[in-house]
CSV table of C-alpha atoms in Angstrom, one decimal:
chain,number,residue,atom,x,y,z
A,265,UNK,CA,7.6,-29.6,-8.0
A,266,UNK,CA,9.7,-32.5,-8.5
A,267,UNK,CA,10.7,-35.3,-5.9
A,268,UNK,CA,14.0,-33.5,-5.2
A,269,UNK,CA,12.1,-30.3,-4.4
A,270,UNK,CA,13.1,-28.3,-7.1
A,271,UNK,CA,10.8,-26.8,-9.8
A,272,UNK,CA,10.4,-28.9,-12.5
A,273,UNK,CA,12.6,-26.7,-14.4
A,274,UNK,CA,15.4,-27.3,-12.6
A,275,UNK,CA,15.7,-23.6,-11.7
A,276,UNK,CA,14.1,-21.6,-8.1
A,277,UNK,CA,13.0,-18.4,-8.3
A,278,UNK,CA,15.8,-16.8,-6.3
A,279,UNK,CA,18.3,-18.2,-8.7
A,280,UNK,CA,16.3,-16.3,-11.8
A,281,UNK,CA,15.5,-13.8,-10.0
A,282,UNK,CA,19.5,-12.9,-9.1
A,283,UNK,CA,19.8,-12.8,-13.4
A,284,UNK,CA,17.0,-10.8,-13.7
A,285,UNK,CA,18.9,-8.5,-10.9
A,286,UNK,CA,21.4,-8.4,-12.7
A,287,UNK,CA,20.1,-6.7,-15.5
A,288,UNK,CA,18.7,-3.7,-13.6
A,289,UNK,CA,20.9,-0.5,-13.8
A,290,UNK,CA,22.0,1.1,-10.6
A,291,UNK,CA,22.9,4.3,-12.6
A,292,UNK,CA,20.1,6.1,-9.7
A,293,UNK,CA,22.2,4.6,-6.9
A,294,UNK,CA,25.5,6.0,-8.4
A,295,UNK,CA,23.7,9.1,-9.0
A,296,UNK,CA,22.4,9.2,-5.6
A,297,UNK,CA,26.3,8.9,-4.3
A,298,UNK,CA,27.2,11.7,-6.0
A,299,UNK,CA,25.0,14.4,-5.1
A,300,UNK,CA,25.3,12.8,-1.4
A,301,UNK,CA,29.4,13.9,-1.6
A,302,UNK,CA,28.8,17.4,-4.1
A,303,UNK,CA,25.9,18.0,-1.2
A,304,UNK,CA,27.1,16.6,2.5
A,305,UNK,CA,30.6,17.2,2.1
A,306,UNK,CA,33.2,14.4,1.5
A,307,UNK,CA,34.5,12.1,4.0
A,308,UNK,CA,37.3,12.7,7.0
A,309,UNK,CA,40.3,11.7,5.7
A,310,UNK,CA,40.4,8.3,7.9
A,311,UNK,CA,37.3,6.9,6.2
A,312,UNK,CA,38.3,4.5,3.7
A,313,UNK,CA,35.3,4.4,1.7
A,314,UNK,CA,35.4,7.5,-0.8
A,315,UNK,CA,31.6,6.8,-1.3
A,316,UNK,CA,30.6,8.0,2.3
A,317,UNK,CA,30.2,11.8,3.3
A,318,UNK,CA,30.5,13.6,5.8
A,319,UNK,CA,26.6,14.6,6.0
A,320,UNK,CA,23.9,11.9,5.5
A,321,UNK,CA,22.4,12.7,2.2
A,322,UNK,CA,21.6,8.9,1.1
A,323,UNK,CA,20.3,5.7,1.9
A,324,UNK,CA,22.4,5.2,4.5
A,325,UNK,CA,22.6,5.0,7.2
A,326,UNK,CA,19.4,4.2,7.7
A,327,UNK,CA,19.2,5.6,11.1
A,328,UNK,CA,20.2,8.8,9.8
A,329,UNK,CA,18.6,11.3,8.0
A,330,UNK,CA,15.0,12.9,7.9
A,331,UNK,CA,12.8,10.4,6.5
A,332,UNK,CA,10.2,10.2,3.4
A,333,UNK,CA,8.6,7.1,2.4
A,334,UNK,CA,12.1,4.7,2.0
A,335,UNK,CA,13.9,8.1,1.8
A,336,UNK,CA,12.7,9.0,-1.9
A,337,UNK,CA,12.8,12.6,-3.0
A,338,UNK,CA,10.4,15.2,-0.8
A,339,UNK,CA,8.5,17.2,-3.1
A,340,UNK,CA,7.8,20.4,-1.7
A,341,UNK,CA,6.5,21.9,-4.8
A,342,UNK,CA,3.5,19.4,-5.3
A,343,UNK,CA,2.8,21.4,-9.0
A,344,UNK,CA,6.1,19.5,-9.7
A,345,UNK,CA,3.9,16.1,-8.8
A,346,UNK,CA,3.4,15.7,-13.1
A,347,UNK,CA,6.6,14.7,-13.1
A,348,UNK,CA,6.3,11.3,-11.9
A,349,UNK,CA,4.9,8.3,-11.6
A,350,UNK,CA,3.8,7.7,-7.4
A,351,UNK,CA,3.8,9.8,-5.2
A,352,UNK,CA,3.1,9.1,-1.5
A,353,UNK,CA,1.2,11.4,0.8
A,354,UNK,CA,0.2,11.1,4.6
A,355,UNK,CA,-3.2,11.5,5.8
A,356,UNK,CA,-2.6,12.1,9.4
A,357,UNK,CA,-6.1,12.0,10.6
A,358,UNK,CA,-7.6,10.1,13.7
A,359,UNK,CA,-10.6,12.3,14.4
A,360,UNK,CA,-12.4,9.3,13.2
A,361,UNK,CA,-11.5,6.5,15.5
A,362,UNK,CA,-14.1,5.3,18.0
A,363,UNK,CA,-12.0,4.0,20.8
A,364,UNK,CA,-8.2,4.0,21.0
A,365,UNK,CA,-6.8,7.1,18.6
A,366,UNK,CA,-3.0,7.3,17.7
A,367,UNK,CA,-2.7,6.6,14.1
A,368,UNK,CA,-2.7,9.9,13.4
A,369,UNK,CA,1.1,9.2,13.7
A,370,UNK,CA,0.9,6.4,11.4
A,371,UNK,CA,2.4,8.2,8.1
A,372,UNK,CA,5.5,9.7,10.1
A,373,UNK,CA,6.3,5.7,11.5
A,374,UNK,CA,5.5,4.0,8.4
A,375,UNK,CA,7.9,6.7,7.0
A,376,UNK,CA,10.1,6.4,9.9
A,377,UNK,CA,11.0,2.2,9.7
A,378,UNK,CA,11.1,2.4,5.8
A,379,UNK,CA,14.4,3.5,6.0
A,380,UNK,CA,14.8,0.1,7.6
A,381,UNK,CA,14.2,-1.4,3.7
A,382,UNK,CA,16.2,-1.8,0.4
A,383,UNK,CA,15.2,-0.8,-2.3
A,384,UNK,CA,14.8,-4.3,-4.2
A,385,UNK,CA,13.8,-7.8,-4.0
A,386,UNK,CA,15.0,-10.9,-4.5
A,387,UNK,CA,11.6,-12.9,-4.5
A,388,UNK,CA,10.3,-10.2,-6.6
A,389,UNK,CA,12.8,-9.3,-9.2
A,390,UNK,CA,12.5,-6.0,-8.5
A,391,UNK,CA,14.4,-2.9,-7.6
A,392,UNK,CA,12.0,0.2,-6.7
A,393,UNK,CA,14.4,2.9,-6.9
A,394,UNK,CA,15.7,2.1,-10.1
A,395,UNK,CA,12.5,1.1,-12.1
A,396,UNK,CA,9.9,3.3,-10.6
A,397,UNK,CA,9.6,6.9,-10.2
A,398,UNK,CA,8.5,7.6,-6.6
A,399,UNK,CA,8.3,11.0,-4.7
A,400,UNK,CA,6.7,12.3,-1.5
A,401,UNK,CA,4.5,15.0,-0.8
A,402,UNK,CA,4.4,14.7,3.1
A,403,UNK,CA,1.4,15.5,4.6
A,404,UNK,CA,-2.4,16.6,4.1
A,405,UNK,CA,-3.0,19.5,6.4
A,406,UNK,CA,-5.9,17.9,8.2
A,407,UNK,CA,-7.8,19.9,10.8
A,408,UNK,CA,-8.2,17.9,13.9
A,409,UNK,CA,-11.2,19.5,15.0
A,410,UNK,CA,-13.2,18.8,12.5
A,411,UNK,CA,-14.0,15.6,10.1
A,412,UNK,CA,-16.0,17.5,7.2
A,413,UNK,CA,-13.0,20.0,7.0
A,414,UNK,CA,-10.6,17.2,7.1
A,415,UNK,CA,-12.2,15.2,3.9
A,416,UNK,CA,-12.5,18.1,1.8
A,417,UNK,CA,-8.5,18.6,2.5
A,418,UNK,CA,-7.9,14.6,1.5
A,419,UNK,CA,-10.0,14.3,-1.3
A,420,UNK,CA,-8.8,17.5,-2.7
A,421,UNK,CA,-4.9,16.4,-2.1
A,422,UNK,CA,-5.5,13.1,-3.6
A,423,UNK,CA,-7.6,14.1,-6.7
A,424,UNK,CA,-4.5,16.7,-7.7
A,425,UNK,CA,-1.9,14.1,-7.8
A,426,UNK,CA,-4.6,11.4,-9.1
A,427,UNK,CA,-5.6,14.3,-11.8
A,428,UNK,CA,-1.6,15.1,-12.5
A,429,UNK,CA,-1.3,11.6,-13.9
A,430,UNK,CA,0.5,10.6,-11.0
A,431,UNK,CA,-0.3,6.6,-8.6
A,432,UNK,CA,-1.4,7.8,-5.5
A,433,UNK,CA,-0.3,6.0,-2.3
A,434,UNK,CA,-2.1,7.4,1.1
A,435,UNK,CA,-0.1,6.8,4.2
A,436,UNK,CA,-3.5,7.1,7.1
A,437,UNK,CA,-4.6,7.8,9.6
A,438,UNK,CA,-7.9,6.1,10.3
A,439,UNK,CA,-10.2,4.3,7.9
A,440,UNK,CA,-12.7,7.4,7.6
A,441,UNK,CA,-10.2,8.8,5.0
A,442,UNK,CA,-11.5,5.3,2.8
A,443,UNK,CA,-14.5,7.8,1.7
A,444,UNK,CA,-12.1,11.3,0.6
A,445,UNK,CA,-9.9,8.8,-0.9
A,446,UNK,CA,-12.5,7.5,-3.4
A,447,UNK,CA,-14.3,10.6,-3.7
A,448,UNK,CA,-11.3,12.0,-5.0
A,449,UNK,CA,-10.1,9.5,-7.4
A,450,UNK,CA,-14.1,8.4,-8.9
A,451,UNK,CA,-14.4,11.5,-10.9
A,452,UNK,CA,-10.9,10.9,-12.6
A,453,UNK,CA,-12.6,7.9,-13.6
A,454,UNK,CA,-14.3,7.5,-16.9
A,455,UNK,CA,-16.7,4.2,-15.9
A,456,UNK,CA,-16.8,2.7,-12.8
A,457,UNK,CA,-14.5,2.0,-9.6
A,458,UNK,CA,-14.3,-1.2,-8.1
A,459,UNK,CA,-13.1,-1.5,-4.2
A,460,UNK,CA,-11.0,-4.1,-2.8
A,461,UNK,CA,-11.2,-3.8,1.2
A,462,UNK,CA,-9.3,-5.4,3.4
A,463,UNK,CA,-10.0,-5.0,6.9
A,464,UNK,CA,-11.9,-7.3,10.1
A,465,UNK,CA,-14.8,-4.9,10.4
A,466,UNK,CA,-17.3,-3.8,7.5
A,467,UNK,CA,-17.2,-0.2,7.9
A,468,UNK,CA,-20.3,0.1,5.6
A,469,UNK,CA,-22.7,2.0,8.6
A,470,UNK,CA,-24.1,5.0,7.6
A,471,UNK,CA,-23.2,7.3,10.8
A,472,UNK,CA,-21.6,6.5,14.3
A,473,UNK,CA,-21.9,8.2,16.8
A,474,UNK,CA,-24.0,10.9,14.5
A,475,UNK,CA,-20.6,11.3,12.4
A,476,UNK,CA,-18.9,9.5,9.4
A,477,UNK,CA,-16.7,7.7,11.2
A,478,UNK,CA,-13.9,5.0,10.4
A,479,UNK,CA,-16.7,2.4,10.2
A,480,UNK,CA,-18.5,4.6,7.8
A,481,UNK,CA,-16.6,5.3,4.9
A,482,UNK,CA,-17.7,2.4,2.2
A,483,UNK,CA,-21.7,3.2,2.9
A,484,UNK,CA,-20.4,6.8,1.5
A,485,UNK,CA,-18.1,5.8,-1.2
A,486,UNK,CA,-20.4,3.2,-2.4
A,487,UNK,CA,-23.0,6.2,-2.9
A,488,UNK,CA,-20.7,7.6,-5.5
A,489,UNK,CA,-22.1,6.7,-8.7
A,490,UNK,CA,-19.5,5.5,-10.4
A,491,UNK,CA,-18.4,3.3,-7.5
A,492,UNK,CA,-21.6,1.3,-6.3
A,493,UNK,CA,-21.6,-1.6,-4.0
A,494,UNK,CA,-22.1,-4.3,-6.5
A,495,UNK,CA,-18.3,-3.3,-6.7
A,496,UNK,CA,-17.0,-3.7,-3.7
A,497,UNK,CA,-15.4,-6.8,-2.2
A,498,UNK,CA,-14.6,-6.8,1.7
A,499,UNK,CA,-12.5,-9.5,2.9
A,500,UNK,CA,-11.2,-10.7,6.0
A,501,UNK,CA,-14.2,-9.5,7.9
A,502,UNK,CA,-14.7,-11.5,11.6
A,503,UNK,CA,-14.2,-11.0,15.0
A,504,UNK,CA,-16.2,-9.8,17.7
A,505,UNK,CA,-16.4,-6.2,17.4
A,506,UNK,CA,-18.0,-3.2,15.2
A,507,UNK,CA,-19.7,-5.2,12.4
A,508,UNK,CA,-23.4,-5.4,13.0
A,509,UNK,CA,-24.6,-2.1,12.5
A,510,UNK,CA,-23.1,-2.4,9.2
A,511,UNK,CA,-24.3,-6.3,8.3
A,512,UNK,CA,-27.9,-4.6,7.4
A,513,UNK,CA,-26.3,-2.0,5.0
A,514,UNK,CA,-23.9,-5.2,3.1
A,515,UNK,CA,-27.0,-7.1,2.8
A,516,UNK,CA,-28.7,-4.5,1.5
A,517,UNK,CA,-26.8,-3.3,-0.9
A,518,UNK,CA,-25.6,-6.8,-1.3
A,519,UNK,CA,-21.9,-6.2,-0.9
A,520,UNK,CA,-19.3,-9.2,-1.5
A,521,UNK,CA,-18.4,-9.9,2.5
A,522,UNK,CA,-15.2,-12.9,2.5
A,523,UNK,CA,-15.0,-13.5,6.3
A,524,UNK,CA,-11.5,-14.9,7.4
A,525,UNK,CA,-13.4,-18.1,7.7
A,526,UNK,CA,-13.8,-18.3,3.7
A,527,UNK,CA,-10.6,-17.7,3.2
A,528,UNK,CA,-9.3,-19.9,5.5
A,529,UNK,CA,-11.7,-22.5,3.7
A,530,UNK,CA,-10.8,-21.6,-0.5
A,531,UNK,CA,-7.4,-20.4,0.1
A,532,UNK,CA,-5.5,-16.9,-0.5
A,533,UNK,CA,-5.7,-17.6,-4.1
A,534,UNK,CA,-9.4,-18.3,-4.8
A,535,UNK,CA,-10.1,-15.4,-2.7
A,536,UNK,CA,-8.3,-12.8,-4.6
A,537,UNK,CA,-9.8,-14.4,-7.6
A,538,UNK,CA,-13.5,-13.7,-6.4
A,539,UNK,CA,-12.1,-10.5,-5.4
A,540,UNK,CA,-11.0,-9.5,-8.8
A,541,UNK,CA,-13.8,-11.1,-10.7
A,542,UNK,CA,-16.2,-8.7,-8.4
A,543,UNK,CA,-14.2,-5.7,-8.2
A,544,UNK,CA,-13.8,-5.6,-12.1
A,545,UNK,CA,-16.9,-6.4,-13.1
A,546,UNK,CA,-17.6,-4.0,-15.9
A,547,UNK,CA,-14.9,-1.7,-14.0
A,548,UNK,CA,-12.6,0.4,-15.4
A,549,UNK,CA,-10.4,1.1,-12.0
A,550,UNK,CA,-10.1,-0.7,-8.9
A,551,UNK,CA,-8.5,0.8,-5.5
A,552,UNK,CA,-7.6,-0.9,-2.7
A,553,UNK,CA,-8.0,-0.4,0.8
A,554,UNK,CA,-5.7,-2.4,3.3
A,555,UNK,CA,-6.3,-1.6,7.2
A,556,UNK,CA,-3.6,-3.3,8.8
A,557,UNK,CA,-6.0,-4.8,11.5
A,558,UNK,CA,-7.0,-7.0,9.2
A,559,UNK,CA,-4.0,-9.2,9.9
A,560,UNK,CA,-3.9,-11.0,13.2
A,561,UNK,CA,-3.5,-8.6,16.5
A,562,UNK,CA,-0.7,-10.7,17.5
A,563,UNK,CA,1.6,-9.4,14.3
A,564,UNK,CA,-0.2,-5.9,14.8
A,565,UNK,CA,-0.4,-4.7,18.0
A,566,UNK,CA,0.0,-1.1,16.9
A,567,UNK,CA,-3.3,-0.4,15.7
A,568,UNK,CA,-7.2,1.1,17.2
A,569,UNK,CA,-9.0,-1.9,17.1
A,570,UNK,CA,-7.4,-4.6,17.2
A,571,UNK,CA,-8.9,-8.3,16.7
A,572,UNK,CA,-7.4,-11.4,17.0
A,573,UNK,CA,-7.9,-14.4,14.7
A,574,UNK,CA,-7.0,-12.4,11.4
A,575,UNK,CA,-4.7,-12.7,8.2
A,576,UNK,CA,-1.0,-14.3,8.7
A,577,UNK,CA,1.5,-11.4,7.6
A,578,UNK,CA,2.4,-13.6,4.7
A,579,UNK,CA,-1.3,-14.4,3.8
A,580,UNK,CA,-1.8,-10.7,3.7
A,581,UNK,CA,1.2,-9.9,2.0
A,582,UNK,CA,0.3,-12.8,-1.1
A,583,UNK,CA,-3.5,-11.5,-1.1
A,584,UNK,CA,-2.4,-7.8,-1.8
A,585,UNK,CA,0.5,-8.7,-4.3
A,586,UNK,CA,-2.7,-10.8,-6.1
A,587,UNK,CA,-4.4,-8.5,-6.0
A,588,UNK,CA,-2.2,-5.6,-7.6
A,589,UNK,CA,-1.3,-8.3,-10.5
A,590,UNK,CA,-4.2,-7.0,-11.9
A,591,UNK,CA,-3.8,-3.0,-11.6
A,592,UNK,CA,-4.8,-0.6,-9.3
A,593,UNK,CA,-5.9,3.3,-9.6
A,594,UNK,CA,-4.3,3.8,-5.8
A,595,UNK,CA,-4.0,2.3,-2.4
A,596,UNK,CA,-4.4,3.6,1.1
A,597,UNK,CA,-2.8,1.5,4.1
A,598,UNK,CA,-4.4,2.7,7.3
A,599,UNK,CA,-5.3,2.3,11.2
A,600,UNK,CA,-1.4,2.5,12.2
A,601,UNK,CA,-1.8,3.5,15.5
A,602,UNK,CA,2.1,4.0,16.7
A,603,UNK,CA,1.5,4.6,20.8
A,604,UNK,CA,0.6,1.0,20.8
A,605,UNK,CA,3.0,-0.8,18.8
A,606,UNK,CA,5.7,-3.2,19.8
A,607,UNK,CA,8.8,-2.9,17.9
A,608,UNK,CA,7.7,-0.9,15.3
A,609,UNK,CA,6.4,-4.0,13.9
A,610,UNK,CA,2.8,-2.9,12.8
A,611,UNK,CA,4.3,0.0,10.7
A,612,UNK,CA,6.8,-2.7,8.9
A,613,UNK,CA,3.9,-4.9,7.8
A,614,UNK,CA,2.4,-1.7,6.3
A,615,UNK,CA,6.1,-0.6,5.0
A,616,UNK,CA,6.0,-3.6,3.5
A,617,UNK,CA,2.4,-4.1,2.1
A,618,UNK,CA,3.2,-0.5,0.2
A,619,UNK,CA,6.4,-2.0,-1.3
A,620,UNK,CA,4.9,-5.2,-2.7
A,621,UNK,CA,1.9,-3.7,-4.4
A,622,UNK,CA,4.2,-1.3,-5.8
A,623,UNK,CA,6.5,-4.1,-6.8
A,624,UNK,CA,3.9,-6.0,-8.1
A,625,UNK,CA,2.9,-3.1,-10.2
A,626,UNK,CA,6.5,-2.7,-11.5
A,627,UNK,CA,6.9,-6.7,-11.9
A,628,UNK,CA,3.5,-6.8,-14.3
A,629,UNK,CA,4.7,-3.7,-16.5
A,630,UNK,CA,1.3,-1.5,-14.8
A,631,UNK,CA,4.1,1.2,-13.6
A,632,UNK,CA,7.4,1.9,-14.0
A,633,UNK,CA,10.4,1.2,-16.4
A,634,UNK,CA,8.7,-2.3,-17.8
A,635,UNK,CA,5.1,-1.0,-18.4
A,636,UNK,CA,4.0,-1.7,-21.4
A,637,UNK,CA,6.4,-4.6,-21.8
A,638,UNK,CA,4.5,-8.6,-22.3
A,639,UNK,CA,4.7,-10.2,-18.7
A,640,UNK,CA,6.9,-13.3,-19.6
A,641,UNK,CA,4.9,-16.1,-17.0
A,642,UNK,CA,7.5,-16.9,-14.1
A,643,UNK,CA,10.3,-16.5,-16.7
A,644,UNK,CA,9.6,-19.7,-18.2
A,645,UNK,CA,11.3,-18.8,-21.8
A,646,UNK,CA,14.8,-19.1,-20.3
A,647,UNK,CA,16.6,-22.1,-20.5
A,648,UNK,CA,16.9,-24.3,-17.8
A,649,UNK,CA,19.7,-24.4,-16.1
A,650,UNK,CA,20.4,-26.0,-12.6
A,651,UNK,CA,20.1,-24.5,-9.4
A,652,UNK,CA,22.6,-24.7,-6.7
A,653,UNK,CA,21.0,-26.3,-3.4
């Protein structure tokens, strides 16, 4: 960074990144105006813009509408899932919680305020709806009742779509589903499966309360043999509550714990590089876990256990998008517990945290229109030019 505070190129990212915009079709959104005045009608006569209807059938408004993830397609004939490149699914499950349940409503509010959201970035580059392929499938049909019932129904939705060909991105629910999740995608997997978790509590007991719990699910998963606990990474861990029982297990198996401490101490960016370096350690997958109580209780109030002292929104935001750089076989976001959130602001962050690993994914060519291409390094081959301050 020079003196003045601009790169040393002479160019900021937005101002790139606005060029790079540029360049991205919007042939979907034009498409998506069309079918919205063939399908809803076209406007009353007093409405001066032609491109409005007179039923909702778009993007906008965003208040309007029955809402899928960012309002992408539903897919009601999941055989159809093949056909594209991510699909997102809900895992409505919160039989698994050990005190406050709720985020069994967690897919319908992520859902719900990611209508809220564009569909590009500037700081990204990025536009999702033009450059990636994205569907929903709605919901798992969990049974409440019972857990073992409940994973077989996960892992079976997940390993279709994951067997199809097709990114899967699981909406939860509570971090039990961790364990289907994996179960589900390991087999799909020719060598081994490497786990990034992000989270304040280990989750790596073997039973709780006699069950497999939401502080169970990586003592399972790690008993997959193709996904052992040399493998797995857990960062963030801390707090006060619900790690003991598990601290025998890590040690153990000797786990890769990162308390918020360590990261606070080597920085977001060493500790996404310990991450990958043991998460990819003769791996041929990683997935990644995110429970949004990892991030301080203060940004998430809208979750089961909540613990101060965690991640900064934007710390968690930079360690995900770090950590998708490298590819990912899937992601779950989970522990949205809706009854206790405060403006909807627990489901943004994991809105959000959804969007930027997927436009990460897109931005590094791992999905989407510029897979395959060579990632050019911050767009340093352009010229120069000044930026405007």
């Amino acid at each position: 960074m020079a003196e003045d505070g601009k790169p040393h190129d002479g160019q900021f990212r937005g101002t790139r990144n606005l060029r790079r915009l540029a360049d991205i079709s919007d042939r979907k959104q034009r498409e998506a105006v069309e079918r919205g005045l063939e399908l809803g009608l076209e406007a009353a006569p007093s409405v001066n813009d032609r491109t409005i209807s007179t039923f909702a059938r778009g993007q906008q408004p965003a208040f309007a509408g029955i809402n899928t993830f960012r309002k992408a397609p539903y897919l009601e004939d999941v055989h159809e899932v093949g056909k594209h490149e991510v699909a997102i699914l809900g895992a409505p499950f919160d039989m698994g919680t050990t005190y406050r349940a709720g985020c069994r409503f967690g897919p319908q509010a992520i859902r719900r305020i990611s209508a809220l959201y564009d569909s590009y970035s500037v700081d990204m580059a990025v536009d999702l709806e033009e450059e990636l392929d994205l569907v929903d499938l709605g919901d798992v049909f969990v049974i409440p009742s019972n857990i073992e019932k409940s994973f077989d129904q996960i892992d079976r939705a997940v390993s279709w779509v994951v067997g199809e060909g097709v990114f899967p991105v699981v909406l939860g629910g509570d971090h039990s589903i961790g364990y289907p999740d994996v179960r589900a995608i390991a087999p799909h997997i020719d060598g081994r499966v490497g786990i990034i978790h992000l989270d304040r509590h280990l989750d790596i007991q073997e039973r709780d309360m006699d069950e497999r719990m939401h502080t169970t699910p990586w003592f399972h998963a790690t008993n997959i043999e193709n996904a052992p606990p040399a493998n797995l990474v857990q960062m963030g861990i801390g707090g006060w509550y619900g790690s003991r029982p598990g601290v025998k297990v890590a040690r153990d198996r000797r786990t890769t714990v990162l308390t918020i401490t360590d990261i606070e101490e080597v920085g977001v960016e060493r500790a996404a590089e310990v991450a990958l370096e043991v998460a990819w350690k003769d791996a041929d997958a990683v997935f990644l876990s995110f429970d949004i109580d990892s991030v301080d209780a203060g940004f998430v109030p809208g979750t089961g256990s909540p613990e101060p002292g965690g991640l900064l929104p934007r710390e968690a935001l930079k360690l995900l998008r770090l950590i998708a750089r490298e590819g990912i076989c899937g992601m779950e976001v989970v522990e949205v517990a809706p009854p206790y959130d405060v403006s909807d602001m627990t489901a943004q962050l994991a809105c959000r945290a959804v969007m930027d690993v997927l436009g990460t994914l897109v931005a590094e060519g791992k999905l989407g229109a510029r897979r395959g291409e060579e990632r050019i390094e911050e767009q340093a081959q352009e010229p120069p030019e000044s930026a405007p301050v």
